[in-house]
CSV table of N, CA and C and ligand atoms in Angstrom, one decimal:
chain,number,residue,atom,x,y,z
A,1,MET,N,-8.8,10.1,-16.0
A,1,MET,CA,-8.8,9.5,-14.7
A,1,MET,C,-7.8,8.3,-14.7
A,2,GLU,N,-7.2,8.1,-13.5
A,2,GLU,CA,-6.3,6.9,-13.4
A,2,GLU,C,-6.6,6.2,-12.1
A,3,ARG,N,-6.3,4.9,-12.0
A,3,ARG,CA,-6.5,4.1,-10.8
A,3,ARG,C,-5.1,3.7,-10.3
A,4,THR,N,-5.0,3.6,-9.0
A,4,THR,CA,-3.9,3.0,-8.4
A,4,THR,C,-4.3,2.1,-7.3
A,5,PHE,N,-3.3,1.3,-6.9
A,5,PHE,CA,-3.6,0.3,-5.8
A,5,PHE,C,-2.8,0.7,-4.5
A,6,ALA,N,-3.5,0.7,-3.4
A,6,ALA,CA,-2.9,1.1,-2.1
A,6,ALA,C,-3.2,0.0,-1.1
A,7,ILE,N,-2.3,-0.1,-0.1
A,7,ILE,CA,-2.5,-0.9,1.1
A,7,ILE,C,-2.3,-0.1,2.3
A,8,ILE,N,-3.2,-0.2,3.3
A,8,ILE,CA,-2.9,0.2,4.7
A,8,ILE,C,-2.3,-1.0,5.3
A,9,LYS,N,-1.0,-1.0,5.6
A,9,LYS,CA,-0.3,-2.2,6.0
A,9,LYS,C,-0.6,-2.6,7.4
A,10,PRO,N,-0.2,-3.9,7.8
A,10,PRO,CA,-0.6,-4.4,9.1
A,10,PRO,C,-0.2,-3.6,10.3
A,11,ASP,N,0.9,-2.9,10.2
A,11,ASP,CA,1.4,-2.0,11.3
A,11,ASP,C,0.3,-0.9,11.6
A,12,ALA,N,-0.1,-0.3,10.5
A,12,ALA,CA,-1.1,0.8,10.7
A,12,ALA,C,-2.5,0.4,11.1
A,13,VAL,N,-2.9,-0.8,10.6
A,13,VAL,CA,-4.2,-1.3,11.0
A,13,VAL,C,-4.1,-1.7,12.5
A,14,LEU,N,-3.1,-2.4,12.9
A,14,LEU,CA,-2.9,-2.8,14.3
A,14,LEU,C,-2.9,-1.6,15.2
A,15,ALA,N,-2.3,-0.5,14.8
A,15,ALA,CA,-2.2,0.7,15.6
A,15,ALA,C,-3.5,1.5,15.6
A,16,GLY,N,-4.5,1.1,14.8
A,16,GLY,CA,-5.7,1.8,14.8
A,16,GLY,C,-5.7,3.0,13.9
A,17,HIS,N,-4.9,3.1,12.9
A,17,HIS,CA,-4.8,4.3,12.1
A,17,HIS,C,-5.6,4.2,10.8
A,18,THR,N,-6.4,3.1,10.6
A,18,THR,CA,-7.1,2.9,9.4
A,18,THR,C,-8.0,4.1,9.1
A,19,GLY,N,-8.8,4.5,10.1
A,19,GLY,CA,-9.8,5.6,9.9
A,19,GLY,C,-9.1,6.9,9.5
A,20,ALA,N,-8.0,7.2,10.2
A,20,ALA,CA,-7.3,8.4,10.0
A,20,ALA,C,-6.7,8.4,8.5
A,21,ILE,N,-6.2,7.3,8.1
A,21,ILE,CA,-5.6,7.2,6.7
A,21,ILE,C,-6.7,7.3,5.7
A,22,LEU,N,-7.9,6.7,5.9
A,22,LEU,CA,-9.0,6.8,5.0
A,22,LEU,C,-9.5,8.2,4.9
A,23,GLN,N,-9.5,8.9,6.0
A,23,GLN,CA,-9.9,10.3,6.0
A,23,GLN,C,-8.9,11.1,5.1
A,24,ARG,N,-7.6,10.9,5.2
A,24,ARG,CA,-6.7,11.6,4.4
A,24,ARG,C,-6.9,11.2,2.9
A,25,VAL,N,-7.3,10.0,2.6
A,25,VAL,CA,-7.6,9.6,1.2
A,25,VAL,C,-8.8,10.5,0.7
A,26,ASN,N,-9.8,10.6,1.5
A,26,ASN,CA,-11.0,11.4,1.1
A,26,ASN,C,-10.6,12.9,1.0
A,27,GLU,N,-9.9,13.4,2.0
A,27,GLU,CA,-9.5,14.8,1.9
A,27,GLU,C,-8.7,15.2,0.7
A,28,ALA,N,-7.8,14.2,0.3
A,28,ALA,CA,-7.0,14.4,-0.9
A,28,ALA,C,-7.7,14.3,-2.2
A,29,GLY,N,-9.0,13.9,-2.1
A,29,GLY,CA,-9.8,13.9,-3.3
A,29,GLY,C,-9.8,12.6,-4.1
A,30,PHE,N,-9.3,11.6,-3.6
A,30,PHE,CA,-9.4,10.3,-4.3
A,30,PHE,C,-10.8,9.7,-4.2
A,31,SER,N,-11.3,9.1,-5.3
A,31,SER,CA,-12.5,8.3,-5.2
A,31,SER,C,-12.1,6.9,-4.8
A,32,LEU,N,-12.8,6.3,-3.9
A,32,LEU,CA,-12.6,4.9,-3.4
A,32,LEU,C,-13.4,4.0,-4.4
A,33,ARG,N,-12.7,3.2,-5.1
A,33,ARG,CA,-13.3,2.3,-6.1
A,33,ARG,C,-13.4,0.9,-5.6
A,34,GLY,N,-12.5,0.6,-4.6
A,34,GLY,CA,-12.6,-0.8,-4.0
A,34,GLY,C,-11.9,-0.7,-2.7
A,35,MET,N,-12.4,-1.5,-1.7
A,35,MET,CA,-11.8,-1.6,-0.4
A,35,MET,C,-12.2,-2.9,0.3
A,36,ARG,N,-11.1,-3.5,0.9
A,36,ARG,CA,-11.4,-4.8,1.6
A,36,ARG,C,-10.3,-5.0,2.7
A,37,LEU,N,-10.8,-5.6,3.8
A,37,LEU,CA,-9.8,-6.0,4.8
A,37,LEU,C,-9.4,-7.4,4.4
A,38,VAL,N,-8.0,-7.6,4.4
A,38,VAL,CA,-7.5,-8.9,4.0
A,38,VAL,C,-6.5,-9.4,5.0
A,39,ARG,N,-6.3,-10.7,5.1
A,39,ARG,CA,-5.2,-11.3,5.9
A,39,ARG,C,-4.4,-12.1,4.9
A,40,LEU,N,-3.3,-11.6,4.5
A,40,LEU,CA,-2.4,-12.3,3.5
A,40,LEU,C,-1.8,-13.5,4.1
A,41,THR,N,-1.7,-14.6,3.4
A,41,THR,CA,-0.7,-15.7,3.8
A,41,THR,C,0.7,-15.2,3.4
A,42,LYS,N,1.6,-15.9,3.9
A,42,LYS,CA,3.0,-15.7,3.5
A,42,LYS,C,3.2,-15.8,1.9
A,43,THR,N,2.5,-16.8,1.4
A,43,THR,CA,2.6,-17.1,-0.1
A,43,THR,C,1.9,-15.9,-0.8
A,44,ASP,N,0.8,-15.4,-0.3
A,44,ASP,CA,0.1,-14.3,-1.0
A,44,ASP,C,1.1,-13.1,-1.0
A,45,ALA,N,1.8,-12.8,0.1
A,45,ALA,CA,2.7,-11.7,0.2
A,45,ALA,C,3.9,-11.9,-0.7
A,46,GLU,N,4.4,-13.1,-0.8
A,46,GLU,CA,5.5,-13.4,-1.7
A,46,GLU,C,5.1,-13.2,-3.2
A,47,GLY,N,3.9,-13.5,-3.5
A,47,GLY,CA,3.4,-13.3,-4.9
A,47,GLY,C,3.3,-11.8,-5.2
A,48,PHE,N,2.8,-11.1,-4.2
A,48,PHE,CA,2.5,-9.7,-4.4
A,48,PHE,C,3.9,-8.9,-4.6
A,49,TYR,N,4.8,-9.3,-3.8
A,49,TYR,CA,6.1,-8.6,-3.8
A,49,TYR,C,7.2,-9.4,-4.6
A,50,ALA,N,6.7,-10.2,-5.6
A,50,ALA,CA,7.7,-11.1,-6.3
A,50,ALA,C,8.8,-10.3,-6.9
A,51,VAL,N,8.6,-9.0,-7.3
A,51,VAL,CA,9.7,-8.3,-7.9
A,51,VAL,C,10.9,-8.1,-7.0
A,52,HIS,N,10.6,-8.2,-5.7
A,52,HIS,CA,11.6,-8.0,-4.6
A,52,HIS,C,12.3,-9.3,-4.2
A,53,ARG,N,12.0,-10.4,-4.9
A,53,ARG,CA,12.4,-11.7,-4.4
A,53,ARG,C,13.9,-11.8,-4.0
A,54,GLU,N,14.7,-11.1,-4.8
A,54,GLU,CA,16.1,-11.2,-4.6
A,54,GLU,C,16.7,-10.3,-3.5
A,55,ARG,N,15.8,-9.4,-3.0
A,55,ARG,CA,16.3,-8.4,-2.0
A,55,ARG,C,16.5,-9.1,-0.6
A,56,PRO,N,17.5,-8.5,0.1
A,56,PRO,CA,17.7,-9.1,1.4
A,56,PRO,C,16.6,-9.0,2.4
A,57,PHE,N,15.7,-8.0,2.2
A,57,PHE,CA,14.6,-7.8,3.1
A,57,PHE,C,13.3,-8.6,2.7
A,58,PHE,N,13.4,-9.4,1.7
A,58,PHE,CA,12.2,-10.1,1.2
A,58,PHE,C,11.5,-11.0,2.2
A,59,ASP,N,12.2,-11.8,2.9
A,59,ASP,CA,11.6,-12.7,3.9
A,59,ASP,C,11.0,-11.9,5.0
A,60,SER,N,11.7,-10.9,5.5
A,60,SER,CA,11.2,-10.1,6.6
A,60,SER,C,9.9,-9.3,6.2
A,61,LEU,N,10.0,-8.8,5.0
A,61,LEU,CA,8.9,-8.0,4.4
A,61,LEU,C,7.6,-8.9,4.3
A,62,THR,N,7.8,-10.0,3.7
A,62,THR,CA,6.6,-10.9,3.5
A,62,THR,C,6.1,-11.5,4.8
A,63,THR,N,6.9,-11.7,5.7
A,63,THR,CA,6.5,-12.2,7.1
A,63,THR,C,5.7,-11.1,7.7
A,64,PHE,N,6.2,-9.8,7.7
A,64,PHE,CA,5.5,-8.7,8.2
A,64,PHE,C,4.1,-8.5,7.5
A,65,MET,N,4.1,-8.6,6.2
A,65,MET,CA,2.8,-8.3,5.5
A,65,MET,C,1.8,-9.4,5.7
A,66,SER,N,2.2,-10.5,6.2
A,66,SER,CA,1.3,-11.6,6.5
A,66,SER,C,1.0,-11.7,8.0
A,67,SER,N,1.5,-10.7,8.8
A,67,SER,CA,1.4,-10.8,10.2
A,67,SER,C,0.1,-10.4,10.8
A,68,GLY,N,-0.8,-9.8,10.0
A,68,GLY,CA,-2.1,-9.3,10.6
A,68,GLY,C,-2.9,-8.7,9.5
A,69,PRO,N,-4.1,-8.3,9.8
A,69,PRO,CA,-5.0,-7.7,8.7
A,69,PRO,C,-4.4,-6.5,8.1
A,70,ALA,N,-4.7,-6.3,6.8
A,70,ALA,CA,-4.4,-5.1,6.1
A,70,ALA,C,-5.6,-4.7,5.3
A,71,VAL,N,-5.6,-3.4,4.9
A,71,VAL,CA,-6.7,-2.9,4.1
A,71,VAL,C,-6.2,-2.6,2.7
A,72,VAL,N,-6.8,-3.3,1.7
A,72,VAL,CA,-6.4,-3.0,0.3
A,72,VAL,C,-7.4,-2.1,-0.4
A,73,LEU,N,-6.9,-1.1,-1.2
A,73,LEU,CA,-7.7,-0.1,-1.7
A,73,LEU,C,-7.5,0.1,-3.2
A,74,ALA,N,-8.5,0.4,-4.0
A,74,ALA,CA,-8.4,0.9,-5.3
A,74,ALA,C,-8.8,2.4,-5.3
A,75,LEU,N,-7.9,3.2,-5.7
A,75,LEU,CA,-8.1,4.7,-5.6
A,75,LEU,C,-8.1,5.3,-7.0
A,76,GLU,N,-8.9,6.2,-7.2
A,76,GLU,CA,-9.0,6.9,-8.5
A,76,GLU,C,-9.0,8.4,-8.4
A,77,SER,N,-8.2,9.0,-9.3
A,77,SER,CA,-8.2,10.4,-9.4
A,77,SER,C,-7.4,10.7,-10.7
A,78,LEU,N,-7.3,12.0,-11.0
A,78,LEU,CA,-6.3,12.4,-12.1
A,78,LEU,C,-4.9,12.1,-11.5
A,79,ASP,N,-4.1,11.5,-12.3
A,79,ASP,CA,-2.7,11.3,-11.9
A,79,ASP,C,-2.6,10.5,-10.5
A,80,ALA,N,-3.5,9.6,-10.3
A,80,ALA,CA,-3.6,8.9,-9.0
A,80,ALA,C,-2.3,8.3,-8.5
A,81,ILE,N,-1.5,7.7,-9.4
A,81,ILE,CA,-0.3,6.9,-9.0
A,81,ILE,C,0.7,7.9,-8.4
A,82,THR,N,0.9,9.0,-9.0
A,82,THR,CA,1.9,10.0,-8.5
A,82,THR,C,1.3,10.7,-7.3
A,83,ARG,N,0.1,11.0,-7.3
A,83,ARG,CA,-0.5,11.8,-6.2
A,83,ARG,C,-0.5,10.9,-4.9
A,84,TRP,N,-0.8,9.6,-5.1
A,84,TRP,CA,-0.8,8.8,-3.9
A,84,TRP,C,0.6,8.6,-3.3
A,85,ARG,N,1.5,8.5,-4.2
A,85,ARG,CA,2.9,8.3,-3.8
A,85,ARG,C,3.4,9.6,-3.1
A,86,THR,N,3.0,10.7,-3.6
A,86,THR,CA,3.3,12.0,-2.9
A,86,THR,C,2.7,12.1,-1.5
A,87,LEU,N,1.5,11.7,-1.4
A,87,LEU,CA,0.8,11.7,-0.1
A,87,LEU,C,1.4,10.7,0.9
A,88,MET,N,1.9,9.6,0.4
A,88,MET,CA,2.6,8.6,1.3
A,88,MET,C,3.9,9.1,1.8
A,89,GLY,N,4.7,9.8,0.9
A,89,GLY,CA,6.0,10.2,1.2
A,89,GLY,C,7.1,9.1,0.9
A,90,ALA,N,8.3,9.4,1.3
A,90,ALA,CA,9.4,8.4,1.0
A,90,ALA,C,9.2,7.1,1.7
A,91,THR,N,9.8,6.0,1.1
A,91,THR,CA,9.6,4.7,1.7
A,91,THR,C,10.1,4.6,3.1
A,92,ASP,N,11.2,5.3,3.5
A,92,ASP,CA,11.6,5.3,4.8
A,92,ASP,C,11.0,6.5,5.6
A,93,PRO,N,10.1,6.2,6.6
A,93,PRO,CA,9.4,7.3,7.3
A,93,PRO,C,10.4,8.4,7.8
A,94,ALA,N,11.6,8.0,8.1
A,94,ALA,CA,12.6,9.0,8.7
A,94,ALA,C,13.0,10.0,7.6
A,95,LYS,N,12.8,9.6,6.3
A,95,LYS,CA,13.2,10.5,5.2
A,95,LYS,C,12.0,11.1,4.6
A,96,ALA,N,10.8,10.7,5.0
A,96,ALA,CA,9.6,11.3,4.4
A,96,ALA,C,9.3,12.7,4.9
A,97,ASP,N,8.7,13.5,4.0
A,97,ASP,CA,8.4,14.9,4.3
A,97,ASP,C,7.4,15.0,5.4
A,98,GLU,N,7.5,16.0,6.2
A,98,GLU,CA,6.4,16.4,7.2
A,98,GLU,C,5.1,16.4,6.6
A,99,GLY,N,4.1,15.8,7.2
A,99,GLY,CA,2.7,15.9,6.7
A,99,GLY,C,2.4,14.7,5.8
A,100,THR,N,3.4,13.8,5.5
A,100,THR,CA,3.1,12.6,4.7
A,100,THR,C,2.6,11.5,5.6
A,101,LEU,N,1.9,10.5,4.9
A,101,LEU,CA,1.3,9.4,5.7
A,101,LEU,C,2.4,8.6,6.4
A,102,ARG,N,3.5,8.3,5.6
A,102,ARG,CA,4.6,7.5,6.2
A,102,ARG,C,5.3,8.2,7.3
A,103,ARG,N,5.5,9.5,7.2
A,103,ARG,CA,6.1,10.3,8.3
A,103,ARG,C,5.2,10.2,9.5
A,104,GLN,N,3.9,10.4,9.3
A,104,GLN,CA,3.0,10.4,10.5
A,104,GLN,C,2.7,9.0,11.1
A,105,PHE,N,2.5,8.0,10.2
A,105,PHE,CA,2.1,6.7,10.7
A,105,PHE,C,3.1,5.6,10.7
A,106,GLY,N,4.2,5.8,9.9
A,106,GLY,CA,5.2,4.7,9.8
A,106,GLY,C,6.2,4.8,10.9
A,107,SER,N,6.9,3.7,11.2
A,107,SER,CA,7.9,3.7,12.2
A,107,SER,C,9.2,3.1,11.8
A,108,SER,N,9.3,2.5,10.6
A,108,SER,CA,10.6,2.0,10.1
A,108,SER,C,10.4,1.8,8.6
A,109,ILE,N,11.5,1.6,7.9
A,109,ILE,CA,11.4,1.4,6.4
A,109,ILE,C,10.5,0.2,6.1
A,110,GLU,N,10.5,-0.8,7.0
A,110,GLU,CA,9.6,-2.0,6.7
A,110,GLU,C,8.2,-1.7,7.2
A,111,HIS,N,8.1,-1.2,8.4
A,111,HIS,CA,6.7,-0.8,9.0
A,111,HIS,C,6.4,0.6,8.6
A,112,ASN,N,6.1,0.8,7.3
A,112,ASN,CA,5.9,2.1,6.8
A,112,ASN,C,4.5,2.5,6.4
A,113,ALA,N,3.6,1.8,7.0
A,113,ALA,CA,2.2,2.2,7.1
A,113,ALA,C,1.3,2.0,5.8
A,114,THR,N,1.9,2.3,4.7
A,114,THR,CA,1.2,2.3,3.5
A,114,THR,C,2.0,1.8,2.3
A,115,HIS,N,1.3,1.3,1.3
A,115,HIS,CA,2.0,0.9,0.0
A,115,HIS,C,1.2,1.6,-1.1
A,116,GLY,N,1.9,1.9,-2.2
A,116,GLY,CA,1.3,2.4,-3.4
A,116,GLY,C,2.0,1.9,-4.7
A,117,SER,N,1.3,1.6,-5.7
A,117,SER,CA,1.9,1.2,-7.0
A,117,SER,C,2.8,2.3,-7.5
A,118,ASP,N,3.9,1.9,-8.2
A,118,ASP,CA,4.9,2.9,-8.7
A,118,ASP,C,4.8,3.2,-10.1
A,119,ALA,N,3.9,2.5,-10.9
A,119,ALA,CA,3.8,2.8,-12.3
A,119,ALA,C,2.5,2.1,-12.8
A,120,PRO,N,2.0,2.6,-14.0
A,120,PRO,CA,0.7,2.0,-14.5
A,120,PRO,C,0.7,0.5,-14.6
A,121,GLU,N,1.8,-0.1,-15.1
A,121,GLU,CA,1.9,-1.6,-15.2
A,121,GLU,C,1.8,-2.2,-13.9
A,122,THR,N,2.5,-1.7,-12.9
A,122,THR,CA,2.4,-2.2,-11.5
A,122,THR,C,1.0,-2.1,-11.0
A,123,ALA,N,0.4,-0.9,-11.2
A,123,ALA,CA,-1.0,-0.7,-10.7
A,123,ALA,C,-1.9,-1.8,-11.3
A,124,ALA,N,-1.8,-2.0,-12.6
A,124,ALA,CA,-2.7,-3.0,-13.2
A,124,ALA,C,-2.5,-4.4,-12.6
A,125,PHE,N,-1.2,-4.8,-12.4
A,125,PHE,CA,-0.9,-6.1,-11.7
A,125,PHE,C,-1.5,-6.1,-10.3
A,126,GLU,N,-1.2,-5.1,-9.6
A,126,GLU,CA,-1.6,-5.1,-8.1
A,126,GLU,C,-3.1,-5.0,-7.9
A,127,LEU,N,-3.8,-4.2,-8.7
A,127,LEU,CA,-5.2,-4.1,-8.6
A,127,LEU,C,-5.8,-5.5,-9.0
A,128,GLY,N,-5.3,-6.1,-10.0
A,128,GLY,CA,-5.8,-7.5,-10.4
A,128,GLY,C,-5.4,-8.6,-9.4
A,129,TYR,N,-4.4,-8.3,-8.6
A,129,TYR,CA,-4.0,-9.3,-7.6
A,129,TYR,C,-5.0,-9.4,-6.5
A,130,PHE,N,-5.7,-8.3,-6.2
A,130,PHE,CA,-6.7,-8.3,-5.1
A,130,PHE,C,-8.1,-8.1,-5.5
A,131,PHE,N,-8.4,-7.5,-6.6
A,131,PHE,CA,-9.8,-7.2,-7.0
A,131,PHE,C,-10.1,-7.8,-8.3
A,132,ARG,N,-11.3,-8.5,-8.3
A,132,ARG,CA,-11.9,-8.9,-9.6
A,132,ARG,C,-12.5,-7.6,-10.2
A,133,GLY,N,-12.5,-7.5,-11.5
A,133,GLY,CA,-13.0,-6.3,-12.2
A,133,GLY,C,-14.4,-5.9,-11.7
A,134,VAL,N,-15.3,-6.9,-11.5
A,134,VAL,CA,-16.7,-6.6,-11.1
A,134,VAL,C,-16.8,-6.0,-9.7
A,135,GLU,N,-15.7,-6.1,-8.9
A,135,GLU,CA,-15.8,-5.6,-7.6
A,135,GLU,C,-15.5,-4.1,-7.5
A,136,LEU,N,-14.9,-3.6,-8.6
A,136,LEU,CA,-14.5,-2.2,-8.6
A,136,LEU,C,-15.6,-1.2,-9.1
A,137,GLY,N,-15.8,-0.2,-8.3
A,137,GLY,CA,-16.9,0.8,-8.6
A,137,GLY,C,-16.6,1.6,-9.8
B,1,LIG,P1,6.5,-0.8,-0.4
B,1,LIG,O1,6.1,0.5,-1.0
B,1,LIG,O2,5.3,-1.7,0.1
B,1,LIG,O3,7.4,-1.6,-1.4
B,1,LIG,C1,8.3,-2.6,-1.0
B,1,LIG,C2,8.5,-2.5,0.5
B,1,LIG,O4,9.7,-3.1,0.9
B,1,LIG,C3,8.6,-1.1,1.0
B,1,LIG,O5,7.4,-0.5,0.9
B,1,LIG,C4,9.2,-1.3,2.3
B,1,LIG,O6,8.2,-1.6,3.3
B,1,LIG,C5,10.1,-2.5,2.1
B,1,LIG,N1,11.5,-2.1,2.0
B,1,LIG,C6,12.1,-1.4,1.1
B,1,LIG,N2,13.4,-1.2,1.3
B,1,LIG,C7,13.6,-1.9,2.5
B,1,LIG,C8,14.8,-2.1,3.3
B,1,LIG,N3,15.9,-1.6,2.9
B,1,LIG,N4,14.6,-2.8,4.4
B,1,LIG,C9,13.4,-3.3,4.7
B,1,LIG,N5,12.3,-3.2,4.0
B,1,LIG,C10,12.4,-2.4,2.9
């Protein structure tokens, strides 16, 4: 079993898509090990996305991620990191496959509805950024 970290981003929460996305999580067979509604500060978002600090979209991305409530998730399954990224689809919703979460719920490369860790080391950092070990089922 593997764990990954996911976010239902502020655009999707604001649009009322939280329930539909959680249903897709369940239907895909992930076990929910942690879940919380959070409101990131700009500083929280900057720390989370620190690897992107030099990117031109960093300020816009972290402003967006701190613009409203988001739902943070710890998901578990076999091969969870890859399976969650497949379910999300490409970063840019316009390039994401039909049937993926970003294609269905995202509206731009920034407002792309969901986030998922891209590697085991990233998942460990990101899970630890939002959950204390004792909170995870
Ligand atoms: P995410 O998977 O959360 O990881 C980093 C985020 O940066 C990404 O989703 C997008 O929301 C955002 N992002 C990536 N590339 C761009 C870009 N070219 N312009 C704006 N935002 C981007």
